[in-house]
């Protein structure tokens, strides 16, 4: 389990992470979204032991991460900015990882390289951006870590490869009970993969919830009445967002769906539709409710 | 343990990263090592082709440092490149993040990488050194390897390796770009010693009485790496570090400190330092300030010297350098503005340096102790590592009241007149001193005063110095050390000018023992003058002794053996010259008789000869030269065509004399100017070697002054030259 308490990191006086407190349970896929510069990469670097926190603490299974090899041995980190040895091919990088990670599994490495059709004897510098990311993902997964961190990992991957990589991550979590953290600036990339989602904004964690709850906790209702009405007509219903065009209103509502529908039906509407929300919409409305207003992508 | 201090995986990875450079360096060092033996081997083959049956090839004596030249070269040149190369990965953000995310501590990263560097360096040194050693010892006919000083030599190489590795590791740990890695490494390596040397020189210039060279730690050569470059640039030569164990140990300790400091900084280094010119603003400011001080120190000196215009110009240059560094490393004009307050620190350091440079002479000038205040005095005036005279005497303390009194008075006088060039007479107490330089004797002394020892260059009046020597002459321990010659190293003892054949090893030993006995009998003042080469010697009235000592780090011992100072030794040596004198006279006679015939074949300008003729008073008249020189020596034989007659006359005189030559240089010889020989007589095999040389050689016993005789003589000369020159 990963726990951070008031995690803070500053660069030249600029606060990249500010009092981030969160808990990431074992065996889950934790998604973290946020716009560019929100602090996602910094968060992962602190969790990987690359950065030392300026304040607060980050614990992995109750142990500090910074300068703690036994804890760091449980982690594989696939950064946004990829590193490979100059003029190295995938096999050379495999040997490097094998020498550095004692649990490196050559069978997994071979299988994944074959499945992804990556040549192991060709220089990685000749690979496309997507291929390099695949290569590094292979290496990270082959290291068999308990915790695996992906920073903007779907960047540069084509849709087919994106879903394959997601499948690989999910499989790894299911098969081995690993814990994954994936960061992205695009919520769409994460909504079908993650168990838990959080939103980082300007260094602060402003929302954290499990995906299922997020998806079901809010829903959109389209309703119309023949008579004139306004928002006050729906008093007692937890409306997160309300827009009225003519006689038709669109509402984002929080609370028990069945109970709300029963109540609205009793009002005799000429139109009543209940629509599911995309995760992106849930986030947008949640942010609005918290006083933030921005587009996630 | 494994992952906190050392990782085999990281170590192997480090070795891999360095393999291209490592193998190139290894190949280069092997080439350097075998180049000498190969060249010599081809010379040997050449010799074999042209040598006569029975001729002997004399092997070259090569020292251990030449045989394993690649060892210090690798340690000094390859180590810094490898360290910078390996640690430069931390200048790249992605690489830095990658390595810091690995399950190893920063200590482990650092130590594993350093171990990889040291493995390569030691590997290259061992392999190339062994190849060199094998290449030389495999040809015993060509080389005779001397292993003297091997330990010190290896110690110096270790010092090169450690200090360069430490400095570059520190430079890399402190900064995050290759430019700043190199810049800071250079600063760490050279700046402290540079500032120290400049300040020492300035203090020394203004206070000649401070014997700063006695404080070894102030010498640039204490750091073998800096010292080597210092000597190369300023002296055009390599310093003899391989004999300076103190410098080796100092540099090794310094290297270990730098390595430890680099480890400490590396553990504090953040991954985000990559691409940054320094790991923090404070470090960046420190580097910038120190860099500015390289130039700034000269503006301080110019200010002290009263060169205000120069001071202003240099100050402006240093300010430009200050901002230029900031701009080059950060690429932001705004940072120049932020760096502005740092100039105050530069000013502060400059004032501090200036205060030290002015203050030390001021404080030292005030040190004029009374005799009662001085516990003891040591005479430590050795100026050169190679100087043998007085070695070992510098540790003897003198507390003789008269010496202390002279020292106290002289120091007072010196301090009163230290800046007086033409001071004339100065009265101090009961004594009157004359400050004209020629009448004084400069000595370096160590004054023990309580817990302090102060080294001073002291200007003694010649009278006082004589008094001191008289007292020293009575000091048994001092005299014994001063008058005991260093033991000669095997085979190096030589007496010249011209000990004749017949002087075997036992003769040399006996002559040396006699010389030592005579030195013991000599008054100190005379021995001091001889050993310090302060006596004028008439040509031909002195032999010389020369050898490498077996003690005192192989110093070169040389001094003359004048007939009036060492008569017994002189006679012994002269007797060897008398051996075979009559025979040589006969040979010379044959040569002179054949001058006419020789002149048919050769221009007599090409021939010159020397003969020493004993005079009635026992001294020698020296006749020498070709036709021109002969005319100078014998004015009555001015005309060139009477050249031969001069020799005939000299020969007759020599034969008529019943005395042997009392000159040290009784070696009769002829000189042939090979360059002027007729073309048909110039053999190719001689030409390439002697085209521009004169050939000095003894007249062969079977000298035949015809054409064939000359050529044979020249062949003998080749053997002679190979053997002795």
mmCIF file of N, CA and C in Angstrom, chain B residues 659-703:
data_model
loop_
_atom_site.group_PDB
_atom_site.id
_atom_site.type_symbol
_atom_site.label_atom_id
_atom_site.label_comp_id
_atom_site.label_asym_id
_atom_site.label_seq_id
_atom_site.Cartn_x
_atom_site.Cartn_y
_atom_site.Cartn_z
ATOM 1 N N UNK B 659 110.159 14.105 -16.317
ATOM 2 C CA UNK B 659 108.952 14.144 -15.488
ATOM 3 C C UNK B 659 107.740 13.616 -16.259
ATOM 4 N N UNK B 660 106.777 13.200 -15.494
ATOM 5 C CA UNK B 660 105.491 12.820 -16.087
ATOM 6 C C UNK B 660 104.595 14.053 -16.038
ATOM 7 N N UNK B 661 103.591 14.070 -16.860
ATOM 8 C CA UNK B 661 102.729 15.259 -16.829
ATOM 9 C C UNK B 661 101.983 15.354 -15.496
ATOM 10 N N UNK B 662 101.966 16.546 -14.957
ATOM 11 C CA UNK B 662 101.233 16.723 -13.702
ATOM 12 C C UNK B 662 99.840 17.269 -13.967
ATOM 13 N N UNK B 663 99.529 17.398 -15.234
ATOM 14 C CA UNK B 663 98.180 17.864 -15.576
ATOM 15 C C UNK B 663 97.208 16.721 -15.383
ATOM 16 N N UNK B 664 95.989 17.079 -15.043
ATOM 17 C CA UNK B 664 94.962 16.038 -14.909
ATOM 18 C C UNK B 664 94.569 15.493 -16.262
ATOM 19 N N UNK B 665 94.761 16.287 -17.273
ATOM 20 C CA UNK B 665 94.273 15.871 -18.586
ATOM 21 C C UNK B 665 95.447 15.450 -19.462
ATOM 22 N N UNK B 666 96.073 14.373 -19.062
ATOM 23 C CA UNK B 666 97.240 13.919 -19.804
ATOM 24 C C UNK B 666 96.889 12.971 -20.918
ATOM 25 N N UNK B 667 95.683 12.965 -21.280
ATOM 26 C CA UNK B 667 95.223 12.001 -22.268
ATOM 27 C C UNK B 667 95.513 12.541 -23.666
ATOM 28 N N UNK B 668 96.490 11.988 -24.305
ATOM 29 C CA UNK B 668 96.860 12.463 -25.641
ATOM 30 C C UNK B 668 95.790 12.016 -26.621
ATOM 31 N N UNK B 669 95.369 12.911 -27.404
ATOM 32 C CA UNK B 669 94.347 12.501 -28.368
ATOM 33 C C UNK B 669 94.425 13.359 -29.614
ATOM 34 N N UNK B 670 93.798 12.853 -30.643
ATOM 35 C CA UNK B 670 93.702 13.613 -31.886
ATOM 36 C C UNK B 670 92.236 13.796 -32.215
ATOM 37 N N UNK B 671 91.957 14.811 -32.923
ATOM 38 C CA UNK B 671 90.582 15.092 -33.320
ATOM 39 C C UNK B 671 90.512 15.176 -34.832
ATOM 40 N N UNK B 672 89.630 14.470 -35.372
ATOM 41 C CA UNK B 672 89.454 14.552 -36.818
ATOM 42 C C UNK B 672 88.067 15.132 -37.099
ATOM 43 N N UNK B 673 88.053 16.136 -37.873
ATOM 44 C CA UNK B 673 86.778 16.739 -38.240
ATOM 45 C C UNK B 673 86.186 15.944 -39.396
ATOM 46 N N UNK B 674 85.322 15.076 -39.050
ATOM 47 C CA UNK B 674 84.783 14.146 -40.046
ATOM 48 C C UNK B 674 84.048 14.886 -41.157
ATOM 49 N N UNK B 675 83.446 15.959 -40.781
ATOM 50 C CA UNK B 675 82.648 16.714 -41.758
ATOM 51 C C UNK B 675 83.513 17.169 -42.934
ATOM 52 N N UNK B 676 84.799 17.415 -42.627
ATOM 53 C CA UNK B 676 85.674 17.944 -43.677
ATOM 54 C C UNK B 676 86.453 16.857 -44.409
ATOM 55 N N UNK B 677 86.179 15.638 -44.057
ATOM 56 C CA UNK B 677 86.880 14.552 -44.757
ATOM 57 C C UNK B 677 86.497 14.560 -46.229
ATOM 58 N N UNK B 678 87.400 14.094 -47.081
ATOM 59 C CA UNK B 678 87.030 13.961 -48.498
ATOM 60 C C UNK B 678 85.834 13.023 -48.633
ATOM 61 N N UNK B 679 84.990 13.340 -49.555
ATOM 62 C CA UNK B 679 83.735 12.609 -49.700
ATOM 63 C C UNK B 679 83.952 11.104 -49.844
ATOM 64 N N UNK B 680 85.032 10.740 -50.588
ATOM 65 C CA UNK B 680 85.242 9.310 -50.840
ATOM 66 C C UNK B 680 85.589 8.527 -49.569
ATOM 67 N N UNK B 681 86.003 9.237 -48.542
ATOM 68 C CA UNK B 681 86.352 8.540 -47.304
ATOM 69 C C UNK B 681 85.192 8.465 -46.320
ATOM 70 N N UNK B 682 84.111 9.125 -46.649
ATOM 71 C CA UNK B 682 82.977 9.143 -45.721
ATOM 72 C C UNK B 682 82.096 7.928 -45.965
ATOM 73 N N UNK B 683 82.246 6.986 -45.110
ATOM 74 C CA UNK B 683 81.404 5.800 -45.244
ATOM 75 C C UNK B 683 79.970 6.180 -44.840
ATOM 76 N N UNK B 684 79.030 5.568 -45.559
ATOM 77 C CA UNK B 684 77.628 5.893 -45.262
ATOM 78 C C UNK B 684 77.273 5.594 -43.808
ATOM 79 N N UNK B 685 77.787 4.471 -43.348
ATOM 80 C CA UNK B 685 77.406 4.067 -41.990
ATOM 81 C C UNK B 685 77.912 5.043 -40.922
ATOM 82 N N UNK B 686 78.953 5.818 -41.259
ATOM 83 C CA UNK B 686 79.418 6.836 -40.321
ATOM 84 C C UNK B 686 78.678 8.148 -40.547
ATOM 85 N N UNK B 687 78.425 8.354 -41.819
ATOM 86 C CA UNK B 687 77.902 9.659 -42.212
ATOM 87 C C UNK B 687 76.608 10.013 -41.472
ATOM 88 N N UNK B 688 75.682 9.049 -41.426
ATOM 89 C CA UNK B 688 74.384 9.380 -40.833
ATOM 90 C C UNK B 688 74.529 9.698 -39.345
ATOM 91 N N UNK B 689 75.594 9.228 -38.770
ATOM 92 C CA UNK B 689 75.741 9.437 -37.346
ATOM 93 C C UNK B 689 76.628 10.648 -37.021
ATOM 94 N N UNK B 690 77.627 10.855 -37.865
ATOM 95 C CA UNK B 690 78.637 11.826 -37.466
ATOM 96 C C UNK B 690 78.822 12.990 -38.434
ATOM 97 N N UNK B 691 77.896 13.152 -39.283
ATOM 98 C CA UNK B 691 78.081 14.155 -40.316
ATOM 99 C C UNK B 691 78.422 15.527 -39.740
ATOM 100 N N UNK B 692 77.832 15.829 -38.643
ATOM 101 C CA UNK B 692 78.042 17.156 -38.086
ATOM 102 C C UNK B 692 78.827 17.134 -36.766
ATOM 103 N N UNK B 693 79.455 16.026 -36.495
ATOM 104 C CA UNK B 693 80.159 15.920 -35.224
ATOM 105 C C UNK B 693 81.656 15.824 -35.432
ATOM 106 N N UNK B 694 82.337 16.262 -34.471
ATOM 107 C CA UNK B 694 83.755 15.985 -34.456
ATOM 108 C C UNK B 694 83.968 14.678 -33.702
ATOM 109 N N UNK B 695 84.971 13.938 -34.128
ATOM 110 C CA UNK B 695 85.213 12.658 -33.484
ATOM 111 C C UNK B 695 86.415 12.811 -32.558
ATOM 112 N N UNK B 696 86.190 12.611 -31.296
ATOM 113 C CA UNK B 696 87.304 12.630 -30.354
ATOM 114 C C UNK B 696 87.658 11.188 -30.050
ATOM 115 N N UNK B 697 88.910 10.867 -30.181
ATOM 116 C CA UNK B 697 89.267 9.487 -29.912
ATOM 117 C C UNK B 697 90.731 9.386 -29.539
ATOM 118 N N UNK B 698 91.047 8.358 -28.765
ATOM 119 C CA UNK B 698 92.460 8.159 -28.462
ATOM 120 C C UNK B 698 93.168 7.651 -29.706
ATOM 121 N N UNK B 699 94.429 7.960 -29.786
ATOM 122 C CA UNK B 699 95.192 7.423 -30.927
ATOM 123 C C UNK B 699 95.363 5.930 -30.690
ATOM 124 N N UNK B 700 94.963 5.113 -31.660
ATOM 125 C CA UNK B 700 95.088 3.667 -31.461
ATOM 126 C C UNK B 700 96.556 3.251 -31.352
ATOM 127 N N UNK B 701 96.755 2.139 -30.654
ATOM 128 C CA UNK B 701 98.126 1.683 -30.437
ATOM 129 C C UNK B 701 98.838 1.404 -31.747
ATOM 130 N N UNK B 702 98.098 0.846 -32.677
ATOM 131 C CA UNK B 702 98.742 0.488 -33.956
ATOM 132 C C UNK B 702 98.447 1.544 -35.015
ATOM 133 N N UNK B 703 98.454 2.771 -34.584
ATOM 134 C CA UNK B 703 98.082 3.842 -35.496
ATOM 135 C C UNK B 703 98.982 3.894 -36.722
#
